[in-house]
Amino acid sequence: NVGIGTTTPSKPLHVQFSGDHGARIESEDNHASLYIDSHTSYGQYIRFTEENNNKYWINATGGKLVFRPAATGTEANQVAFDASGNVGIGTTTPATKLEVAGNITLPSNGQIKFKGTNHYPRIFAESNDLKINLDNGSTNYTALAIDNATGTSTFWGGTSNRRVQTQDDGLY
């Protein structure tokens, strides 16, 4: 074992120092790289610890890059990026560009937007009511509104023409 700043190295290369310092890999005229190469069928890790307690691991394994808080082996607590560009939160096998295993919470003014060529439908909450709005690029209008307090659902046609409204006792 080789020690820099320590006479008792615990790993093949052990660097110890005081203060806010670190290690640097620098190139003056090209890419600078850090290579982590493991034995066949073993993953590669960057491990973040504090006082020898695991805080966070970044693990490359099986064609995926996995962020593991507290070095957890629990898939539900991990974030994974695969070679296809898919991202999984709570799953290490995402089948789409974003797959979340669990609930998603948006702030009160949050929206889910769908980008089209000349239109931008969106789903959002407004005053605790659920709305789906359509936007043709120049006009934004509500297509569906569900009132949280009464359960009334209103379907709209065009920019302001109410078409169908339902209540707990039927249509009107």
Coordinates of N, CA, C and O in Angstrom, one line a residue:
N1 N 0.8 -1.2 0.0 CA 0.0 0.0 0.0 C 0.9 1.2 0.0 O 1.9 1.3 0.6
V2 N 0.4 2.3 -0.7 CA 1.1 3.5 -0.8 C 0.3 4.6 -0.1 O -0.9 4.7 -0.3
G3 N 1.0 5.4 0.8 CA 0.3 6.4 1.5 C 0.9 7.8 1.2 O 2.1 7.9 1.1
I4 N 0.0 8.7 0.9 CA 0.4 10.1 0.7 C -0.3 10.9 1.8 O -1.5 10.9 1.9
G5 N 0.5 11.4 2.7 CA 0.0 12.2 3.9 C -0.4 11.2 5.0 O -1.0 11.7 6.0
T6 N -0.1 9.9 4.9 CA -0.4 9.0 6.0 C 0.7 7.9 6.0 O 1.2 7.6 4.9
T7 N 1.0 7.4 7.1 CA 2.0 6.4 7.3 C 1.4 5.0 7.4 O 2.0 4.0 7.6
T8 N 0.0 5.0 7.5 CA -0.7 3.8 7.7 C -1.8 3.6 6.6 O -3.0 3.7 6.9
P9 N -1.4 3.5 5.3 CA -2.4 3.4 4.2 C -3.2 2.1 4.4 O -2.7 1.1 4.7
S10 N -4.5 2.3 4.1 CA -5.4 1.1 4.3 C -5.9 0.6 2.9 O -6.5 -0.5 2.9
K11 N -5.5 1.2 1.8 CA -5.8 0.8 0.5 C -4.6 0.9 -0.4 O -3.6 1.5 0.1
P12 N -4.6 0.3 -1.6 CA -3.4 0.4 -2.4 C -2.9 1.8 -2.6 O -1.7 2.0 -2.7
L13 N -3.8 2.8 -2.7 CA -3.4 4.2 -2.7 C -4.3 4.9 -1.7 O -5.5 4.9 -1.9
H14 N -3.7 5.5 -0.7 CA -4.4 6.2 0.4 C -3.9 7.6 0.5 O -2.7 7.8 0.8
V15 N -4.7 8.6 0.2 CA -4.3 10.0 0.3 C -5.1 10.6 1.5 O -6.3 10.5 1.5
Q16 N -4.3 11.2 2.4 CA -4.9 11.9 3.5 C -4.4 13.3 3.7 O -3.2 13.5 3.5
F17 N -5.3 14.2 4.0 CA -4.8 15.6 4.1 C -5.8 16.3 5.1 O -6.8 15.8 5.4
S18 N -5.4 17.5 5.5 CA -6.2 18.4 6.3 C -6.8 19.5 5.5 O -6.2 19.9 4.5
G19 N -7.9 20.1 5.9 CA -8.4 21.2 5.2 C -9.3 20.8 4.0 O -9.6 19.7 3.8
D20 N -9.7 21.8 3.3 CA -10.6 21.6 2.1 C -9.7 21.5 0.9 O -9.5 22.4 0.1
H21 N -9.2 20.3 0.7 CA -8.4 19.9 -0.5 C -8.9 18.7 -1.2 O -9.9 18.1 -0.8
G22 N -8.3 18.3 -2.2 CA -8.7 17.1 -2.9 C -7.6 16.6 -3.9 O -6.5 17.0 -3.8
A23 N -8.0 15.8 -4.8 CA -7.1 15.3 -5.8 C -7.6 15.9 -7.2 O -8.7 16.2 -7.4
R24 N -6.6 16.1 -8.1 CA -6.9 16.7 -9.4 C -6.3 15.9 -10.5 O -5.2 15.5 -10.3
I25 N -7.1 15.7 -11.5 CA -6.6 15.1 -12.7 C -6.7 16.2 -13.8 O -7.8 16.7 -14.0
E26 N -5.6 16.6 -14.4 CA -5.6 17.8 -15.3 C -4.8 17.5 -16.5 O -3.7 16.9 -16.5
S27 N -5.4 17.9 -17.7 CA -4.6 17.9 -18.9 C -4.5 19.3 -19.4 O -5.4 20.1 -19.3
E28 N -3.3 19.7 -19.9 CA -3.1 21.0 -20.4 C -3.6 21.2 -21.9 O -3.8 22.3 -22.3
D29 N -3.8 20.1 -22.6 CA -4.2 20.3 -24.0 C -5.2 19.3 -24.5 O -5.4 19.2 -25.7
N30 N -5.8 18.4 -23.7 CA -6.7 17.4 -24.2 C -7.6 17.0 -23.0 O -7.6 17.5 -21.9
H31 N -8.4 15.9 -23.3 CA -9.3 15.4 -22.3 C -8.5 14.9 -21.0 O -7.4 14.4 -21.1
A32 N -9.1 15.0 -19.9 CA -8.6 14.4 -18.6 C -9.6 13.4 -18.2 O -10.8 13.6 -18.2
S33 N -9.1 12.2 -17.9 CA -10.0 11.1 -17.6 C -9.6 10.3 -16.3 O -8.4 10.3 -16.0
L34 N -10.6 9.7 -15.7 CA -10.3 8.8 -14.6 C -10.9 7.5 -15.0 O -12.1 7.4 -15.3
Y35 N -10.2 6.5 -15.1 CA -10.6 5.2 -15.5 C -10.8 4.3 -14.3 O -9.9 4.1 -13.5
I36 N -12.0 3.6 -14.2 CA -12.2 2.7 -13.2 C -12.6 1.4 -13.9 O -13.6 1.3 -14.6
D37 N -11.7 0.4 -13.8 CA -11.9 -0.9 -14.5 C -11.9 -2.0 -13.6 O -10.9 -2.2 -12.8
S38 N -13.0 -2.7 -13.5 CA -13.1 -3.8 -12.6 C -13.0 -5.2 -13.3 O -13.0 -5.2 -14.5
H39 N -12.8 -6.2 -12.5 CA -12.7 -7.6 -13.0 C -14.1 -7.9 -13.7 O -15.1 -7.4 -13.3
T40 N -14.0 -8.9 -14.6 CA -15.2 -9.3 -15.3 C -16.4 -9.7 -14.3 O -16.1 -10.3 -13.3
S41 N -17.6 -9.2 -14.6 CA -18.8 -9.4 -13.9 C -18.9 -8.7 -12.6 O -19.8 -9.0 -11.8
Y42 N -18.0 -7.8 -12.3 CA -18.1 -6.9 -11.1 C -18.4 -5.5 -11.6 O -17.9 -5.1 -12.6
G43 N -19.1 -4.7 -10.7 CA -19.4 -3.4 -11.1 C -18.3 -2.4 -10.7 O -17.3 -2.8 -9.9
Q44 N -18.4 -1.2 -11.1 CA -17.4 -0.1 -10.8 C -18.2 0.8 -9.8 O -19.3 1.1 -10.0
Y45 N -17.5 1.4 -8.9 CA -18.1 2.2 -7.9 C -17.3 3.5 -7.6 O -16.1 3.5 -7.7
I46 N -18.0 4.6 -7.4 CA -17.5 5.8 -6.7 C -18.2 5.8 -5.4 O -19.5 5.9 -5.4
R47 N -17.5 5.8 -4.3 CA -18.2 5.7 -3.0 C -17.9 7.0 -2.2 O -16.8 7.4 -2.1
F48 N -19.0 7.6 -1.7 CA -18.9 8.8 -0.9 C -19.2 8.3 0.5 O -20.2 7.7 0.8
T49 N -18.2 8.6 1.4 CA -18.4 8.2 2.8 C -18.1 9.4 3.7 O -17.4 10.4 3.3
E50 N -18.5 9.3 4.9 CA -18.2 10.3 6.0 C -17.9 9.5 7.2 O -18.8 8.8 7.7
E51 N -16.7 9.7 7.8 CA -16.3 9.0 9.0 C -16.5 7.5 8.7 O -17.0 6.8 9.6
N52 N -16.2 7.0 7.5 CA -16.3 5.6 7.2 C -17.8 5.1 7.1 O -18.0 3.9 7.0
N53 N -18.8 6.0 7.1 CA -20.2 5.6 6.9 C -20.6 5.9 5.5 O -20.3 7.0 5.0
N54 N -21.2 4.9 4.8 CA -21.6 5.1 3.5 C -22.7 6.2 3.4 O -23.7 6.2 4.1
K55 N -22.5 7.2 2.5 CA -23.4 8.2 2.2 C -24.1 8.1 0.9 O -25.3 8.3 0.7
Y56 N -23.3 7.8 -0.1 CA -23.8 7.7 -1.5 C -22.8 6.9 -2.4 O -21.6 7.0 -2.2
W57 N -23.4 6.1 -3.2 CA -22.5 5.3 -4.2 C -23.0 5.7 -5.6 O -24.2 5.8 -5.8
I58 N -22.1 5.8 -6.5 CA -22.4 5.8 -7.9 C -21.8 4.4 -8.4 O -20.7 4.2 -8.3
N59 N -22.7 3.7 -9.1 CA -22.3 2.3 -9.4 C -22.6 2.1 -10.9 O -23.7 2.3 -11.4
A60 N -21.6 1.6 -11.7 CA -21.8 1.2 -13.1 C -21.8 -0.3 -13.1 O -20.8 -0.9 -12.7
T61 N -22.9 -0.8 -13.5 CA -23.1 -2.2 -13.6 C -24.1 -2.6 -14.6 O -25.1 -2.0 -14.7
G62 N -23.9 -3.7 -15.3 CA -24.9 -4.2 -16.3 C -25.4 -3.2 -17.3 O -26.5 -3.2 -17.7
G63 N -24.5 -2.4 -17.8 CA -24.9 -1.4 -18.8 C -25.6 -0.2 -18.2 O -26.2 0.5 -19.0
K64 N -25.7 0.0 -16.9 CA -26.4 1.1 -16.3 C -25.5 1.8 -15.4 O -24.5 1.3 -14.8
L65 N -25.9 3.1 -15.1 CA -25.2 3.9 -14.1 C -26.3 4.1 -13.1 O -27.4 4.6 -13.3
V66 N -26.0 3.7 -11.8 CA -27.0 3.7 -10.8 C -26.5 4.6 -9.6 O -25.4 4.4 -9.1
F67 N -27.4 5.5 -9.2 CA -27.1 6.3 -8.0 C -27.8 5.6 -6.8 O -29.0 5.4 -6.8
R68 N -27.0 5.4 -5.8 CA -27.5 4.6 -4.7 C -27.3 5.4 -3.3 O -26.2 5.3 -2.7
P69 N -28.3 6.1 -2.9 CA -28.2 6.8 -1.6 C -28.0 5.9 -0.5 O -28.5 4.8 -0.4
A70 N -27.0 6.2 0.4 CA -26.7 5.4 1.6 C -26.2 4.0 1.2 O -26.3 3.1 1.9
A71 N -25.7 3.9 -0.1 CA -25.2 2.6 -0.6 C -26.3 1.6 -0.6 O -26.0 0.4 -0.4
T72 N -27.6 2.0 -0.7 CA -28.7 1.0 -0.6 C -28.7 0.0 -1.7 O -28.3 0.3 -2.8
G73 N -29.0 -1.2 -1.3 CA -29.3 -2.2 -2.3 C -30.7 -2.3 -2.7 O -31.1 -3.1 -3.5
T74 N -31.6 -1.5 -2.1 CA -33.0 -1.5 -2.3 C -33.3 -0.7 -3.6 O -33.1 0.5 -3.7
E75 N -33.8 -1.4 -4.6 CA -34.1 -0.8 -5.9 C -35.0 0.4 -5.8 O -34.8 1.4 -6.5
A76 N -36.0 0.4 -4.9 CA -37.0 1.5 -4.8 C -36.3 2.8 -4.4 O -36.9 3.8 -4.6
N77 N -35.1 2.8 -3.9 CA -34.4 4.0 -3.5 C -33.3 4.4 -4.4 O -32.5 5.3 -4.1
Q78 N -33.3 3.8 -5.6 CA -32.2 4.1 -6.6 C -32.7 4.9 -7.8 O -33.8 4.9 -8.1
V79 N -31.7 5.6 -8.4 CA -32.0 6.2 -9.7 C -31.0 5.6 -10.7 O -29.8 5.5 -10.5
A80 N -31.5 5.1 -11.8 CA -30.7 4.4 -12.8 C -30.8 5.1 -14.2 O -31.9 5.5 -14.6
F81 N -29.7 5.1 -14.9 CA -29.6 5.6 -16.3 C -29.1 4.4 -17.1 O -28.1 3.8 -16.8
D82 N -29.9 4.0 -18.2 CA -29.4 2.9 -19.0 C -28.8 3.4 -20.3 O -28.8 4.6 -20.6
A83 N -28.3 2.5 -21.1 CA -27.6 2.8 -22.3 C -28.5 3.3 -23.4 O -28.1 3.9 -24.4
S84 N -29.8 3.1 -23.2 CA -30.8 3.6 -24.2 C -31.2 5.1 -23.9 O -32.0 5.6 -24.6
G85 N -30.7 5.6 -22.8 CA -31.1 7.0 -22.4 C -32.3 7.0 -21.5 O -32.9 8.0 -21.3
N86 N -32.8 5.8 -21.1 CA -33.9 5.7 -20.2 C -33.5 6.0 -18.8 O -32.4 5.6 -18.4
V87 N -34.4 6.6 -18.0 CA -34.1 7.0 -16.6 C -35.1 6.3 -15.7 O -36.3 6.4 -16.0
G88 N -34.7 5.6 -14.7 CA -35.6 5.0 -13.8 C -35.4 5.6 -12.4 O -34.3 5.7 -11.9
I89 N -36.5 5.9 -11.7 CA -36.5 6.4 -10.3 C -37.3 5.3 -9.6 O -38.5 5.1 -9.8
G90 N -36.6 4.6 -8.7 CA -37.2 3.5 -8.0 C -37.2 2.2 -8.8 O -37.8 1.2 -8.3
T91 N -36.6 2.2 -9.9 CA -36.5 1.0 -10.7 C -35.2 1.1 -11.5 O -34.8 2.2 -11.9
T92 N -34.5 0.0 -11.6 CA -33.2 -0.1 -12.3 C -33.4 -0.6 -13.7 O -32.5 -0.8 -14.5
T93 N -34.7 -0.9 -14.1 CA -35.0 -1.4 -15.5 C -36.1 -0.5 -16.1 O -37.1 -1.0 -16.5
P94 N -35.8 0.8 -16.4 CA -36.8 1.6 -17.0 C -37.1 1.2 -18.4 O -36.1 0.9 -19.2
A95 N -38.3 1.2 -18.8 CA -38.7 0.8 -20.2 C -39.0 2.0 -21.1 O -39.1 1.8 -22.3
T96 N -39.0 3.2 -20.5 CA -39.3 4.4 -21.2 C -38.3 5.5 -20.8 O -37.5 5.3 -19.9
K97 N -38.4 6.6 -21.5 CA -37.4 7.7 -21.2 C -37.5 8.1 -19.7 O -36.4 8.5 -19.2
L98 N -38.6 8.0 -19.1 CA -38.7 8.3 -17.6 C -39.7 7.3 -17.1 O -40.9 7.3 -17.5
E99 N -39.3 6.5 -16.1 CA -40.2 5.6 -15.5 C -40.0 5.8 -14.0 O -38.9 5.7 -13.5
V100 N -41.1 6.0 -13.3 CA -41.1 6.3 -11.8 C -41.9 5.2 -11.2 O -43.1 5.0 -11.5
A101 N -41.3 4.4 -10.3 CA -42.0 3.4 -9.5 C -42.4 4.1 -8.2 O -41.6 4.2 -7.2
G102 N -43.6 4.6 -8.1 CA -44.0 5.3 -6.9 C -44.8 6.6 -7.3 O -45.1 6.8 -8.5
N103 N -45.1 7.4 -6.4 CA -45.8 8.6 -6.6 C -44.9 9.8 -7.1 O -43.8 9.8 -6.7
I104 N -45.5 10.7 -7.8 CA -44.9 11.9 -8.2 C -45.7 13.1 -7.6 O -46.9 13.1 -7.8
T105 N -45.0 14.0 -7.0 CA -45.7 15.1 -6.4 C -45.2 16.4 -7.2 O -44.0 16.6 -7.3
L106 N -46.1 17.2 -7.6 CA -45.8 18.5 -8.3 C -46.2 19.6 -7.3 O -47.1 19.4 -6.5
P107 N -45.5 20.7 -7.4 CA -46.0 21.9 -6.6 C -47.4 22.3 -7.0 O -47.8 22.0 -8.1
S108 N -48.0 23.2 -6.3 CA -49.4 23.6 -6.6 C -49.5 24.2 -8.0 O -50.6 24.2 -8.6
N109 N -48.5 24.8 -8.5 CA -48.5 25.4 -9.8 C -47.8 24.6 -10.9 O -47.6 25.0 -12.0
G110 N -47.6 23.3 -10.5 CA -46.9 22.4 -11.5 C -47.8 21.9 -12.6 O -49.1 21.9 -12.4
Q111 N -47.3 21.6 -13.7 CA -48.0 21.1 -14.8 C -47.3 20.0 -15.5 O -46.1 19.9 -15.5
I112 N -48.1 19.1 -16.1 CA -47.5 18.1 -17.0 C -47.9 18.6 -18.4 O -49.0 18.8 -18.8
K113 N -46.8 18.9 -19.2 CA -47.0 19.4 -20.6 C -46.7 18.4 -21.6 O -45.7 17.7 -21.5
F114 N -47.4 18.4 -22.7 CA -47.2 17.5 -23.8 C -46.8 18.4 -25.0 O -47.7 19.2 -25.4
K115 N -45.6 18.2 -25.5 CA -45.2 19.1 -26.6 C -45.6 18.5 -28.0 O -45.2 17.5 -28.3
G116 N -46.4 19.3 -28.7 CA -46.7 18.9 -30.1 C -46.1 19.9 -31.0 O -45.4 20.8 -30.7
T117 N -46.5 19.8 -32.3 CA -45.9 20.6 -33.3 C -46.5 22.1 -33.2 O -45.7 23.0 -33.1
N118 N -47.8 22.2 -33.1 CA -48.4 23.5 -32.9 C -49.4 23.6 -31.8 O -50.2 24.4 -31.7
H119 N -49.3 22.6 -30.8 CA -50.2 22.6 -29.7 C -49.5 22.1 -28.5 O -48.5 21.3 -28.6
Y120 N -50.0 22.5 -27.3 CA -49.3 22.1 -26.1 C -50.4 21.7 -25.0 O -50.7 22.5 -24.2
P121 N -51.0 20.5 -25.1 CA -51.9 20.1 -24.1 C -51.2 20.0 -22.7 O -50.0 19.7 -22.7
R122 N -51.9 20.3 -21.7 CA -51.3 20.3 -20.3 C -52.3 19.8 -19.3 O -53.5 20.1 -19.5
I123 N -51.9 19.1 -18.3 CA -52.7 18.7 -17.2 C -52.2 19.4 -15.9 O -50.9 19.4 -15.7
F124 N -53.1 20.0 -15.1 CA -52.6 20.7 -14.0 C -53.7 20.8 -13.0 O -54.9 20.6 -13.2
A125 N -53.4 21.2 -11.8 CA -54.4 21.5 -10.7 C -54.5 23.0 -10.5 O -53.5 23.7 -10.6
E126 N -55.7 23.5 -10.4 CA -56.0 24.9 -10.1 C -57.0 25.0 -9.0 O -58.1 24.5 -9.2
S127 N -56.7 25.6 -7.9 CA -57.6 25.7 -6.7 C -58.1 24.3 -6.4 O -59.3 24.1 -6.1
N128 N -57.2 23.3 -6.4 CA -57.5 21.9 -6.0 C -58.4 21.2 -7.1 O -58.8 20.1 -6.8
D129 N -58.7 21.8 -8.2 CA -59.5 21.2 -9.2 C -58.5 20.7 -10.3 O -57.4 21.2 -10.5
L130 N -58.9 19.6 -11.0 CA -58.0 19.1 -12.0 C -58.5 19.6 -13.4 O -59.7 19.7 -13.7
K131 N -57.5 20.1 -14.2 CA -57.9 20.6 -15.5 C -57.0 20.1 -16.6 O -55.8 19.8 -16.3
I132 N -57.6 19.9 -17.7 CA -56.8 19.6 -18.9 C -57.0 20.8 -19.9 O -58.2 21.0 -20.3
N133 N -56.0 21.5 -20.2 CA -56.1 22.6 -21.2 C -55.4 22.2 -22.5 O -54.5 21.5 -22.5
L134 N -56.0 22.9 -23.5 CA -55.4 22.7 -24.9 C -54.9 24.1 -25.3 O -55.6 25.1 -25.0
D135 N -53.8 24.1 -26.0 CA -53.3 25.4 -26.5 C -52.9 25.2 -28.0 O -52.0 24.3 -28.3
N136 N -53.5 25.9 -28.9 CA -53.1 25.8 -30.3 C -52.0 26.7 -30.7 O -51.9 26.9 -31.9
G137 N -51.3 27.3 -29.8 CA -50.3 28.2 -30.1 C -50.7 29.7 -30.0 O -49.9 30.5 -29.7
S138 N -52.0 30.0 -30.1 CA -52.4 31.3 -29.9 C -53.6 31.4 -28.9 O -53.8 32.5 -28.3
T139 N -54.3 30.3 -28.7 CA -55.4 30.3 -27.8 C -55.3 29.2 -26.8 O -55.0 28.0 -27.2
N140 N -55.4 29.5 -25.5 CA -55.4 28.4 -24.5 C -56.8 28.3 -23.9 O -57.4 29.3 -23.5
Y141 N -57.3 27.1 -23.9 CA -58.7 26.9 -23.3 C -58.8 25.6 -22.6 O -58.0 24.6 -22.8
T142 N -59.7 25.5 -21.6 CA -59.9 24.3 -20.8 C -60.8 23.3 -21.6 O -61.9 23.7 -22.1
A143 N -60.3 22.1 -21.7 CA -61.1 21.0 -22.4 C -61.8 20.2 -21.4 O -62.9 19.7 -21.7
L144 N -61.3 20.0 -20.2 CA -61.9 19.2 -19.2 C -61.6 19.8 -17.8 O -60.4 20.2 -17.5
A145 N -62.6 20.0 -17.0 CA -62.4 20.5 -15.6 C -63.2 19.6 -14.7 O -64.3 19.2 -14.9
I146 N -62.5 19.2 -13.6 CA -63.2 18.3 -12.6 C -63.1 19.1 -11.3 O -62.0 19.4 -10.8
D147 N -64.2 19.5 -10.7 CA -64.3 20.2 -9.5 C -64.1 19.3 -8.3 O -64.9 18.4 -8.1
N148 N -63.0 19.6 -7.5 CA -62.7 18.7 -6.4 C -63.8 18.7 -5.3 O -64.0 17.7 -4.7
A149 N -64.4 19.9 -5.1 CA -65.4 20.0 -4.0 C -66.7 19.3 -4.3 O -67.3 18.6 -3.5
T150 N -67.2 19.4 -5.6 CA -68.5 18.8 -5.9 C -68.4 17.6 -6.7 O -69.4 16.8 -6.9
G151 N -67.2 17.3 -7.4 CA -67.1 16.1 -8.2 C -67.7 16.4 -9.6 O -67.7 15.5 -10.5
T152 N -68.1 17.6 -9.9 CA -68.7 18.0 -11.2 C -67.6 17.9 -12.2 O -66.5 18.5 -12.1
S153 N -67.9 17.3 -13.4 CA -66.9 17.2 -14.5 C -67.5 18.0 -15.6 O -68.7 17.8 -16.0
T154 N -66.8 18.9 -16.3 CA -67.2 19.7 -17.4 C -66.3 19.5 -18.6 O -65.1 19.6 -18.4
F155 N -66.9 19.1 -19.7 CA -66.2 18.9 -20.9 C -66.5 20.2 -21.8 O -67.7 20.5 -22.0
W156 N -65.5 20.8 -22.4 CA -65.7 22.0 -23.1 C -65.3 21.7 -24.6 O -64.4 20.9 -24.9
G157 N -66.0 22.4 -25.5 CA -65.7 22.3 -26.9 C -65.3 23.7 -27.4 O -65.9 24.7 -27.0
G158 N -64.3 23.8 -28.2 CA -63.8 25.1 -28.6 C -63.2 25.9 -27.5 O -62.7 25.3 -26.5
T159 N -63.3 27.2 -27.5 CA -62.6 28.0 -26.5 C -63.5 28.4 -25.3 O -63.1 28.7 -24.3
S160 N -64.9 28.3 -25.5 CA -65.7 28.6 -24.3 C -67.1 27.9 -24.3 O -67.9 28.2 -23.5
N161 N -67.3 27.0 -25.3 CA -68.7 26.4 -25.3 C -68.7 25.1 -24.5 O -68.1 24.1 -24.8
R162 N -69.5 25.2 -23.4 CA -69.6 24.0 -22.6 C -70.5 23.0 -23.3 O -71.5 23.3 -23.9
R163 N -70.0 21.7 -23.4 CA -70.7 20.7 -24.1 C -71.4 19.7 -23.2 O -72.6 19.5 -23.4
V164 N -70.7 19.2 -22.2 CA -71.3 18.2 -21.3 C -70.8 18.5 -19.9 O -69.7 18.7 -19.7
Q165 N -71.8 18.4 -19.0 CA -71.4 18.5 -17.6 C -72.0 17.4 -16.8 O -73.2 17.1 -17.0
T166 N -71.3 16.8 -15.9 CA -71.8 15.7 -15.1 C -71.8 16.1 -13.7 O -70.9 16.8 -13.2
Q167 N -72.7 15.6 -12.9 CA -72.7 15.8 -11.5 C -73.0 14.4 -10.9 O -73.3 13.4 -11.6
D168 N -73.0 14.3 -9.5 CA -73.2 13.0 -8.9 C -74.6 12.4 -9.2 O -74.8 11.2 -9.1
D169 N -75.5 13.3 -9.6 CA -76.9 12.8 -10.0 C -77.1 12.6 -11.5 O -78.2 12.4 -11.9
G170 N -76.1 12.7 -12.3 CA -76.2 12.4 -13.7 C -75.8 13.6 -14.6 O -75.1 14.5 -14.1
L171 N -76.2 13.6 -15.8 CA -75.8 14.6 -16.8 C -76.8 15.8 -16.8 O -77.9 15.7 -16.5
Y172 N -76.2 16.9 -17.2 CA -77.1 18.0 -17.5 C -76.5 18.9 -18.6 O -75.3 18.9 -18.9

